CSV table of C-alpha atoms in Angstrom, one decimal:
chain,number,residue,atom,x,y,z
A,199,UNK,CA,68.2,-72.9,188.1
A,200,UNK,CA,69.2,-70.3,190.3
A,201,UNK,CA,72.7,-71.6,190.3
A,202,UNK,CA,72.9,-71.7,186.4
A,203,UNK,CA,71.6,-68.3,186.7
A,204,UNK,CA,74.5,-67.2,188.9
A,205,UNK,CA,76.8,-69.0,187.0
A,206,UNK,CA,75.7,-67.4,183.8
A,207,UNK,CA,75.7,-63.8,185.1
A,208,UNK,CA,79.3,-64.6,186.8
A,209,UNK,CA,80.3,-65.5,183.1
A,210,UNK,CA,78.8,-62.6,181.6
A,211,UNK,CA,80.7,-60.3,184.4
A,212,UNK,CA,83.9,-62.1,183.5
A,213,UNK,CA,83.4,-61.7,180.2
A,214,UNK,CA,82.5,-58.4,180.7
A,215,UNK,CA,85.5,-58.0,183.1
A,216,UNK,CA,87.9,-59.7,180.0
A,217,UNK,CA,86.6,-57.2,177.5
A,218,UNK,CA,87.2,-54.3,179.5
A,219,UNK,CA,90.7,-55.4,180.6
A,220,UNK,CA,91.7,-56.3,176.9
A,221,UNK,CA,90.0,-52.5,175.8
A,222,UNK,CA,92.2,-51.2,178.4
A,223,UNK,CA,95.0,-53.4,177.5
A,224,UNK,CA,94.5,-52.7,174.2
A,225,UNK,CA,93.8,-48.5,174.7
A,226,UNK,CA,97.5,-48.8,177.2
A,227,UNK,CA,99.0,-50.3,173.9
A,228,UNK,CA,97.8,-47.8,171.5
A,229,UNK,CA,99.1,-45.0,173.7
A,230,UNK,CA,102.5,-46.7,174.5
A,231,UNK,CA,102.8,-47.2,170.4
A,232,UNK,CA,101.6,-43.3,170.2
A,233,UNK,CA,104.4,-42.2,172.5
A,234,UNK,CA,107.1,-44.5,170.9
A,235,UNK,CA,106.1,-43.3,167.5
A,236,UNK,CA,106.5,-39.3,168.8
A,237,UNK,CA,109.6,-40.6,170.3
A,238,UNK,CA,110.8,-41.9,167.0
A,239,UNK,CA,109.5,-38.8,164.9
A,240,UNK,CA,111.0,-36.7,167.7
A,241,UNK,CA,114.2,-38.3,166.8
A,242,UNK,CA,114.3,-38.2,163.2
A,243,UNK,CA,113.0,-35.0,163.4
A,244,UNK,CA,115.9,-33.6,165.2
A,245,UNK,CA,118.5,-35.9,163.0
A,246,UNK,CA,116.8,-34.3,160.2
A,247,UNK,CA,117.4,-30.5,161.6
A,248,UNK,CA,120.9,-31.4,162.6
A,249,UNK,CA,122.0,-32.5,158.7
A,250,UNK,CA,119.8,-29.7,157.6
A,251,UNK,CA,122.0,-27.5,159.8
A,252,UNK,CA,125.5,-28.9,158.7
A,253,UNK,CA,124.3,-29.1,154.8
A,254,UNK,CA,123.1,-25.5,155.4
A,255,UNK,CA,126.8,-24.4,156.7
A,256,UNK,CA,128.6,-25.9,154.3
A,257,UNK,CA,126.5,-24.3,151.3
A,258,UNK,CA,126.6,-21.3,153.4
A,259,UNK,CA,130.8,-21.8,153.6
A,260,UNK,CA,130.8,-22.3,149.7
A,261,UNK,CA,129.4,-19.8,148.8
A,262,UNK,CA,131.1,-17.1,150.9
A,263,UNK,CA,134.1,-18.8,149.1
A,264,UNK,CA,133.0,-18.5,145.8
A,265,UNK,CA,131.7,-14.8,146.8
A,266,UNK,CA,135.4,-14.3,147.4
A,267,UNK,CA,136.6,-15.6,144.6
A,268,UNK,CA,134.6,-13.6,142.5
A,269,UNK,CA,135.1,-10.7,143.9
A,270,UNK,CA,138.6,-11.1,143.4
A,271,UNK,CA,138.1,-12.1,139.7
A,272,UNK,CA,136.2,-8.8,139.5
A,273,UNK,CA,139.0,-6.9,141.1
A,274,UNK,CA,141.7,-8.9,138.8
A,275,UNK,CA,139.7,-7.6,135.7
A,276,UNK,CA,138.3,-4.1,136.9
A,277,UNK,CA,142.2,-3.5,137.3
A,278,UNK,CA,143.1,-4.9,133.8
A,279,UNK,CA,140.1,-2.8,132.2
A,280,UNK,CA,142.0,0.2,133.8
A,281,UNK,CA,145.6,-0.6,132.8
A,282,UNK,CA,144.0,-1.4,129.1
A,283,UNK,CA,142.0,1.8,129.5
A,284,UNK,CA,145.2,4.1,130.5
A,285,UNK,CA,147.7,2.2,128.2
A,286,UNK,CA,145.0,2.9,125.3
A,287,UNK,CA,145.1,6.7,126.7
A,288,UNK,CA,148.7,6.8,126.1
A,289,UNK,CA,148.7,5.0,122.3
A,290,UNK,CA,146.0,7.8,121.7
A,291,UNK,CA,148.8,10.3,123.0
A,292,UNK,CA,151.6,8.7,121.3
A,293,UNK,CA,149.2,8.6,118.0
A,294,UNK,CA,148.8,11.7,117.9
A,295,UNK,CA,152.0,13.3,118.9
A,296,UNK,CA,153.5,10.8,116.1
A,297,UNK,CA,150.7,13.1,113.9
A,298,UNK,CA,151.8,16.1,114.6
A,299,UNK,CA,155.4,14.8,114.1
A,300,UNK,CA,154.3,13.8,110.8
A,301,UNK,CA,153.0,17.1,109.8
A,302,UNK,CA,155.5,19.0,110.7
A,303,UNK,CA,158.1,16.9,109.2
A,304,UNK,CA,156.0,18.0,106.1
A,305,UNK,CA,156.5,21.6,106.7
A,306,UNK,CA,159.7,21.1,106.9
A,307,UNK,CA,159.9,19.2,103.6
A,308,UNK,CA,157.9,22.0,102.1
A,309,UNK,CA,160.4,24.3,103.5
A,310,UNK,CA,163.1,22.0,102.2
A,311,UNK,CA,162.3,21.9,98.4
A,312,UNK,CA,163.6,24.9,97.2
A,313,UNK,CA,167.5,24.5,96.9
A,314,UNK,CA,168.4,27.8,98.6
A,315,UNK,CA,166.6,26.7,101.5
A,316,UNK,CA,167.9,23.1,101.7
A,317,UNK,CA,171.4,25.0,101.6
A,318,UNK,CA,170.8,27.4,104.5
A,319,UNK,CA,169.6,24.5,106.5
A,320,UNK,CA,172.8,22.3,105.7
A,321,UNK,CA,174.9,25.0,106.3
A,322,UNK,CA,173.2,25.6,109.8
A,323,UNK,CA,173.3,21.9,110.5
A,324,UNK,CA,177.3,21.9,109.8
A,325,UNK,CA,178.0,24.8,111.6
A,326,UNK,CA,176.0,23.3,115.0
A,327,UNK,CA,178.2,20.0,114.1
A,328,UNK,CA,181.4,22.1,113.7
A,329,UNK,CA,180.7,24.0,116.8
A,330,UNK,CA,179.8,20.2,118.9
A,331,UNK,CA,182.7,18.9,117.5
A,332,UNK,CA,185.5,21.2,117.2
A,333,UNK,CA,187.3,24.1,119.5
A,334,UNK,CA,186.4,27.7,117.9
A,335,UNK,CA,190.1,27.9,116.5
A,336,UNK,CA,190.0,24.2,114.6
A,337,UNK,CA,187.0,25.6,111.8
A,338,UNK,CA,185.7,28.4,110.2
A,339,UNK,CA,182.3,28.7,108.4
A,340,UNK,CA,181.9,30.6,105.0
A,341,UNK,CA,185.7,30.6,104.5
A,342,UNK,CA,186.8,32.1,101.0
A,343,UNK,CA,189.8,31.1,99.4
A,344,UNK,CA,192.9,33.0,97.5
A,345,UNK,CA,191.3,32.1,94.3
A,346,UNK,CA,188.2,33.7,95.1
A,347,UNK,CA,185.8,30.6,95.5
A,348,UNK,CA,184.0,29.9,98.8
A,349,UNK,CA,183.4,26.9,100.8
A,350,UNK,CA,180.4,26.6,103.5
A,351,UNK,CA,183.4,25.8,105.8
A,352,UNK,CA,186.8,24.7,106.7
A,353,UNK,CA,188.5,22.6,108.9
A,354,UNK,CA,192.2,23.4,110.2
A,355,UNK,CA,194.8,21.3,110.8
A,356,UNK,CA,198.4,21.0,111.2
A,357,UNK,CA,199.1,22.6,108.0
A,358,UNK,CA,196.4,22.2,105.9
A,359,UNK,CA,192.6,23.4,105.7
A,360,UNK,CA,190.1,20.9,104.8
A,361,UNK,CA,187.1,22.4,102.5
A,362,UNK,CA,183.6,21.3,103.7
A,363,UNK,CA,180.3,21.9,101.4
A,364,UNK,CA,177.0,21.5,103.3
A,365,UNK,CA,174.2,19.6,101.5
A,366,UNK,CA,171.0,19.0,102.8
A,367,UNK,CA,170.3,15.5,101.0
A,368,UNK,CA,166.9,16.2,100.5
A,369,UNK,CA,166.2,12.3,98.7
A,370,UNK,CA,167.4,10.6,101.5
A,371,UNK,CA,165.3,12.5,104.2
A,372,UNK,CA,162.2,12.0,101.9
A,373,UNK,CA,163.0,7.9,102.4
């Protein structure tokens, strides 16, 4: 009996012995998975970051390119706004010196209407044409005549006088 005894407690030890080497075994397995798995995650993780990275520049390089863009846009139209804005200025101008054109071609139709007037002014509007047109010696305004009647003006030539009677044609400065 004593040597079945021995034999039995030199089973249990290697049994014992067996269990602990495969706990051990096992435990040194665990860890070596733990470590390749940080390894792994390590990895990814920094594959991860890196593509983060690049996607992040390129957004980053879009967008300052579409900040550009618009900005330029924004220039493009801030300057058409002002071109619009002065060109609007200068209708506004040209509107209203056309206005005061209009009313004081008015006056001057008001001023026009009674005959005697219209004849002063046609007779002042010949004699500025005469005096463009001809030397001093070629005309003379209010010339009278032998016969008595009188013309606004004359033209000399050779050996004649031409007779000129200013009108103001009222009608056709009213179209």
């Amino acid at each position: 009996m004593g040597a079945t005894v021995g034999i039995g407690l030199l089973l249990v030890a290697a049994a014992w012995l067996g269990g602990a080497w495969l706990v051990r075994a096992f435990r040194a397995g665990l860890t070596s998975m733990r470590a390749d798995t940080a390894a792994q995650l390590g990895e990814r993780s920094g594959e991860i970051d890196r593509r983060l990275d690049a996607m992040t520049h390129a957004m980053d390089r879009r967008l300052g390119e579409l900040d550009v863009r618009v900005d330029r846009r924004l220039e493009s139209a801030t300057r058409t706004a002002t071109q619009i804005h002065q060109e609007l200025g200068k209708l506004g101008e040209a509107n209203t010196q056309m206005l005061d054109r209009a009313k004081e071609l008015g006056r001057l139709e008001q001023a026009l209407r009674p005959p005697k007037a219209r004849g002063g002014f046609g007779e002042l509007l010949l004699g500025n044409l005469l005096a463009d047109t001809f030397p001093a010696d070629k005309y003379e305004l209010q010339h009278t005549f032998r016969s008595g009647e009188r013309v606004d003006a004359v033209i000399r030539l050779d050996r004649a006088l031409v007779p000129v009677d200013a009108k103001f044609p009222l009608e056709n400065f009213q179209r």
